[in-house]
Tab-separated table of C-alpha atoms in Angstrom:
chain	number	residue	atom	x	y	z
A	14	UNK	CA	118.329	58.058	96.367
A	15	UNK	CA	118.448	61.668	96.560
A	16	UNK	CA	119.898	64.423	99.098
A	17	UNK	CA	117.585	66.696	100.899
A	18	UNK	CA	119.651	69.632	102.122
A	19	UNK	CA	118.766	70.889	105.768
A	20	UNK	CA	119.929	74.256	106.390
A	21	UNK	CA	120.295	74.517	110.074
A	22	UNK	CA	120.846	77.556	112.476
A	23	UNK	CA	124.635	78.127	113.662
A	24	UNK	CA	123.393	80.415	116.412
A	25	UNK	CA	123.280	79.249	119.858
A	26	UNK	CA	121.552	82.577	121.381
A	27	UNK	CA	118.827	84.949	120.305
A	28	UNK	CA	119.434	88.603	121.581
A	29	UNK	CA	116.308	90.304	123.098
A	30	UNK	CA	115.377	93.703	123.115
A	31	UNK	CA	117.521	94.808	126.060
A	32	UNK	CA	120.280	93.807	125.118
A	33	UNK	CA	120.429	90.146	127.078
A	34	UNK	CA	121.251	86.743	125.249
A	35	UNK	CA	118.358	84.010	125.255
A	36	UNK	CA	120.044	80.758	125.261
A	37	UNK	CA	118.512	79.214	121.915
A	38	UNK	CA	119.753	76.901	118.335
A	39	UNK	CA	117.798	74.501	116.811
A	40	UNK	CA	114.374	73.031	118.137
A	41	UNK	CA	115.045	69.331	118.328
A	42	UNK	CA	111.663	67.974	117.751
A	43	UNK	CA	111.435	70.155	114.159
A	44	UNK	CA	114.657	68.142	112.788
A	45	UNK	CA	114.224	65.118	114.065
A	46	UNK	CA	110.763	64.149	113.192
A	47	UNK	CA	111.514	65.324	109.305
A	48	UNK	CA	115.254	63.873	109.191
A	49	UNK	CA	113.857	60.497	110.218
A	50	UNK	CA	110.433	60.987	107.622
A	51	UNK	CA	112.789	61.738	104.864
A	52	UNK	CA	115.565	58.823	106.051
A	53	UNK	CA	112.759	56.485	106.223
A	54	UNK	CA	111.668	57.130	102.675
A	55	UNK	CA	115.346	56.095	101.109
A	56	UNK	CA	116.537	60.075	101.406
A	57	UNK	CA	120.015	61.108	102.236
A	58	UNK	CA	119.903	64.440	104.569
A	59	UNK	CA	123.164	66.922	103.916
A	60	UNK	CA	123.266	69.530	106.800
A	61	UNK	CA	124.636	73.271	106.193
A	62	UNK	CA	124.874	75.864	108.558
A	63	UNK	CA	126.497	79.385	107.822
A	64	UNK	CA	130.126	78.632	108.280
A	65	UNK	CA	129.890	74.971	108.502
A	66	UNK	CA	129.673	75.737	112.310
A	67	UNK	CA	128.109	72.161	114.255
A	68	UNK	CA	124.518	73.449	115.173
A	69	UNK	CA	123.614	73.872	118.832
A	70	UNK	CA	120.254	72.343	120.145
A	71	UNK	CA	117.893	74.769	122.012
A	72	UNK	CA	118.244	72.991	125.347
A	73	UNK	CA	114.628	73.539	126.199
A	74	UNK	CA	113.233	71.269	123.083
A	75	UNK	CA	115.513	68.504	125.206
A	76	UNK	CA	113.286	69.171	127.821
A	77	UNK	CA	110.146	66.664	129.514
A	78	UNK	CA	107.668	69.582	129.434
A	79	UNK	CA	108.192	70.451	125.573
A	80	UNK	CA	107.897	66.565	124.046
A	81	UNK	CA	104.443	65.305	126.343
A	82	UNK	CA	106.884	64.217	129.089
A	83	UNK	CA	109.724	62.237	129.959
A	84	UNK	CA	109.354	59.374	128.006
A	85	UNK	CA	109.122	61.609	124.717
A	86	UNK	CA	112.155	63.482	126.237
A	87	UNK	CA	114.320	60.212	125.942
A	88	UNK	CA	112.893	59.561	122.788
A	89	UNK	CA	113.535	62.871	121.182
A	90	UNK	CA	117.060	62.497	122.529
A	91	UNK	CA	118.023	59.535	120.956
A	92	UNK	CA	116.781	60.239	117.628
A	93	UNK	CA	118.753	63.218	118.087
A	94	UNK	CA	121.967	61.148	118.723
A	95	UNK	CA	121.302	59.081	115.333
A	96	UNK	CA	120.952	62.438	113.493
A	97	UNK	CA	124.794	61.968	112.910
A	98	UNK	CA	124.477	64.342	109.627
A	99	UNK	CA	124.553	67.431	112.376
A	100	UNK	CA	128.305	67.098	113.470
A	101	UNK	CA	129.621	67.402	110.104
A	102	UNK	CA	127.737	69.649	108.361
A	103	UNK	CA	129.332	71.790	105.246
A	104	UNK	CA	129.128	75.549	104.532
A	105	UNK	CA	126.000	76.986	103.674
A	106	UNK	CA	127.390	79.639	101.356
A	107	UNK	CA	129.287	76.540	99.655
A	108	UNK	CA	125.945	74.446	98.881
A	109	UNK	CA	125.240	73.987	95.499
A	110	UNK	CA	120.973	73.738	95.000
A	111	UNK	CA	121.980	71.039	91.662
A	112	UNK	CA	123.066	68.481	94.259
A	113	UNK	CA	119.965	68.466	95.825
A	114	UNK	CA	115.799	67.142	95.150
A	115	UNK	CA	114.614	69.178	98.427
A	116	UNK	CA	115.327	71.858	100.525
A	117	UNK	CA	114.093	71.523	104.541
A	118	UNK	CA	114.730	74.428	107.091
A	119	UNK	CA	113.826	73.781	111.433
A	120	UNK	CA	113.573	76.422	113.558
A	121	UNK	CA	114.116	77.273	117.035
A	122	UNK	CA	114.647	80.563	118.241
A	123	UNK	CA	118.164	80.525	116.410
A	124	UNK	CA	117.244	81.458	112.683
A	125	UNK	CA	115.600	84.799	114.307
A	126	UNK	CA	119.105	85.607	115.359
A	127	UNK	CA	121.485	84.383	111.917
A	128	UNK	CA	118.762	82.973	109.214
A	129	UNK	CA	116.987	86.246	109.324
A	130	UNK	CA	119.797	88.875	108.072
A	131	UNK	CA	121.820	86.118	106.413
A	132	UNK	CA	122.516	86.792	102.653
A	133	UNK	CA	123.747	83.347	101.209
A	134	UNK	CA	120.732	81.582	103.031
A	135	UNK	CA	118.290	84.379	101.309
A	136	UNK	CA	120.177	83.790	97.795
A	137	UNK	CA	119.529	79.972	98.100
A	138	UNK	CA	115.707	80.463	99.123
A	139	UNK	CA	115.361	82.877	96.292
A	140	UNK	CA	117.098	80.061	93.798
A	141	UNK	CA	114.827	77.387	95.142
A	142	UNK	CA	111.498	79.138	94.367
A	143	UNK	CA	112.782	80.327	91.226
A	144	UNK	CA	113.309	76.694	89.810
A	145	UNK	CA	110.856	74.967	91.701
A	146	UNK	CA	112.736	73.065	93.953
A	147	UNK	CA	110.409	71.425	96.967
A	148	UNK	CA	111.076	73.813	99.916
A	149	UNK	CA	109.855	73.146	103.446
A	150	UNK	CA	110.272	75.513	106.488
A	151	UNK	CA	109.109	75.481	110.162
A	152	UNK	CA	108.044	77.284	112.751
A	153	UNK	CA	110.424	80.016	113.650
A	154	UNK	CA	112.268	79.274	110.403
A	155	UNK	CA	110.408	81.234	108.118
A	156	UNK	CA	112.559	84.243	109.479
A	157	UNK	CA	114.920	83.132	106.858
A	158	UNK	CA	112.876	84.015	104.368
A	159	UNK	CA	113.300	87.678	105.127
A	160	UNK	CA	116.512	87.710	104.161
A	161	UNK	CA	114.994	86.321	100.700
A	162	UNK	CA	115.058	90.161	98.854
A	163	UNK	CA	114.821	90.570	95.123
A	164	UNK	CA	117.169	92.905	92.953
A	165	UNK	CA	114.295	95.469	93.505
A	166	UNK	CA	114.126	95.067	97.239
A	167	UNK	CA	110.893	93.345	97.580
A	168	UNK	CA	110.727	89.672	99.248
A	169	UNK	CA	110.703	87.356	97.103
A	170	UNK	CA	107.880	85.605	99.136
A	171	UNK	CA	105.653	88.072	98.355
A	172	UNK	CA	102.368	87.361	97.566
A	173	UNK	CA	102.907	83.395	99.031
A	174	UNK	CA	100.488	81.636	101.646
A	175	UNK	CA	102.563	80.501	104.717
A	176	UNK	CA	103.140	79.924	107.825
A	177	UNK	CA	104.741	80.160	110.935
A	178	UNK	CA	105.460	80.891	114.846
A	179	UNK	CA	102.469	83.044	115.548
A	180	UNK	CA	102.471	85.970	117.755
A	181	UNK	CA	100.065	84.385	119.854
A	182	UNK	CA	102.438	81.272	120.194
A	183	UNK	CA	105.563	83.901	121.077
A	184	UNK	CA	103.291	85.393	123.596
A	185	UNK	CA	102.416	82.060	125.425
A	186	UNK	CA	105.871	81.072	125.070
A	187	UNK	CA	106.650	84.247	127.269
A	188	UNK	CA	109.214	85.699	124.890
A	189	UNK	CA	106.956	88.284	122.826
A	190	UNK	CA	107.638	91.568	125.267
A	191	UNK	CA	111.036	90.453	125.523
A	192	UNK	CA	111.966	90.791	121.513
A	193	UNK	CA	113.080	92.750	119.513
A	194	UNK	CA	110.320	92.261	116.931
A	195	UNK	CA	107.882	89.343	116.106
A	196	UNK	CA	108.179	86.686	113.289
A	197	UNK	CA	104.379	87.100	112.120
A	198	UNK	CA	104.794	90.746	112.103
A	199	UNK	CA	108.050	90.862	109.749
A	200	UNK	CA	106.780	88.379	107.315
A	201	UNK	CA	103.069	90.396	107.120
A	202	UNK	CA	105.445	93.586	106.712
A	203	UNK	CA	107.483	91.589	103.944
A	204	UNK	CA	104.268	91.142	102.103
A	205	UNK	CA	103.017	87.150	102.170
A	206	UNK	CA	99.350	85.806	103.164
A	207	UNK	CA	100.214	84.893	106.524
A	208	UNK	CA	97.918	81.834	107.676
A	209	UNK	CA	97.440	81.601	111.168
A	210	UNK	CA	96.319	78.475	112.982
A	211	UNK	CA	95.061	78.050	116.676
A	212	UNK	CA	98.297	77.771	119.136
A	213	UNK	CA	100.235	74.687	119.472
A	214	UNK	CA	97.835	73.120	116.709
A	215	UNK	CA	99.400	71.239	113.891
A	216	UNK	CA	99.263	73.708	110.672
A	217	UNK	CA	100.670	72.919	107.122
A	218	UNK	CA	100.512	75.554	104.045
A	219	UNK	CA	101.289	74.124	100.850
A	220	UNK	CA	101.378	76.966	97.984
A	221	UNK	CA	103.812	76.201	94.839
A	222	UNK	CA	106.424	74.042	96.117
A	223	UNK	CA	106.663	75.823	99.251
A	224	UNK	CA	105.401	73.911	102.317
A	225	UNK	CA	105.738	75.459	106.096
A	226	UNK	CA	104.906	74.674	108.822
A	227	UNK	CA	103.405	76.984	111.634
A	228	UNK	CA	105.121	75.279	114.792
A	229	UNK	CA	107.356	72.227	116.567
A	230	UNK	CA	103.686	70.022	115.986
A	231	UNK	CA	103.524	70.893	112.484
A	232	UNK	CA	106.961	69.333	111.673
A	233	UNK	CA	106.009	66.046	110.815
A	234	UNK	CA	103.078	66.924	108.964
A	235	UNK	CA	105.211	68.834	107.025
A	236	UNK	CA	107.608	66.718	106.267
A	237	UNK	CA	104.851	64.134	104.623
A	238	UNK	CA	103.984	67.286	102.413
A	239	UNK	CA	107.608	67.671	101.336
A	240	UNK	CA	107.802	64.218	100.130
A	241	UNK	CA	104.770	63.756	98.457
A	242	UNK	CA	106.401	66.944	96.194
A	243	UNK	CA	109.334	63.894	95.855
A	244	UNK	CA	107.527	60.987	94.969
């Protein structure tokens, strides 16, 4: 069996443009759905968030309008209670990549807020392209990867196909005049062939071993792409 490492926002707030705190974490729907994928296929899942902090859950992925209703609500929520892994999670800037076959990051409005500026979580992304290492990121998660900067300064996802939270998608979600910049816009800027898919719409990007994911629907999708890069 091996370990899959999540790395998993600490933040529990993104700040806007004026100033004001967004209530926000980790979208529960885009760890769920891959912790119980990779669980189900003999995995063990080793959470790290910067400081070893226990992640907070955006409240709003709890919620009956963002999981198809109430039923998926209550499901959602218990699958969340069996993710046990999140209330002891270890240090990010502790991990070790050697201990690990897979590397899995969920988003949520959080990573915009930590993720994005946070040096030990670009050091590890850089590490896991470098040697290869099966690397799948979602939605708003891929703001993580900015923090990814070569000796030179240049990203070191440069030049990849990905994907993620659209400005489209930020702009339906109601939060796109209110921020301070725009996930799709930063990772363009950083210099990677940014695949956009219709709103809402499941979209996977597989290019070297990195797989993302473009939103919450795209999670489990992904996480079938991840481990077929296992098997």
């Amino acid at each position: 069996m091996s370990k899959i490492l999540f790395v998993v926002t600490g933040a529990d707030h993104w700040t806007l443009a004026d100033g004001s705190l967004h209530p926000t974490g980790f979208w529960a729907e885009e760890a769920v759905a891959p912790y119980e994928a990779f669980k189900a296929a003999g995995h063990e899942v080793v959470v790290a968030t910067p400081g070893g902090v226990v992640p907070t859950v955006d409240q709003g992925s709890l919620a009956p309008e963002a999981n198809g209703g109430q039923e998926g609500a209550d499901k959602v929520a218990a699958s969340l209670a069996a993710f046990t892994e999140l209330q002891d999670p270890i240090k990010l800037e502790d991990v070790d990549l050697a201990d690990y076959a897979a590397v899995f990051y969920p988003g949520g409005h959080g990573p915009m807020e930590d993720l994005a500026v946070n040096a030990d979580s670009g050091r590890l992304l850089t590490l896991a392209l470098e040697i290869g290492m099966p690397l799948g990121v979602v939605c708003h998660a891929p703001a993580a990867l900015l923090a990814a900067t070569k000796d030179d300064g240049s990203n070191a996802f440069a030049g990849y196909r990905l994907t993620g939270f659209t400005n489209a998608e930020e702009t339906q979600a109601g939060l796109a005049e209110r921020a301070k910049w725009l996930l799709q816009d930063r990772l363009v800027e950083a210099g990677v062939d940014f695949q956009e898919g219709e709103p809402w719409a499941p979209k996977v990007v597989v290019d070297r071993n990195l797989v993302t994911g473009q939103n919450p629907a795209s999670s489990a999708p992904l996480a079938a792409e991840l481990l077929k890069k296992l098997a």
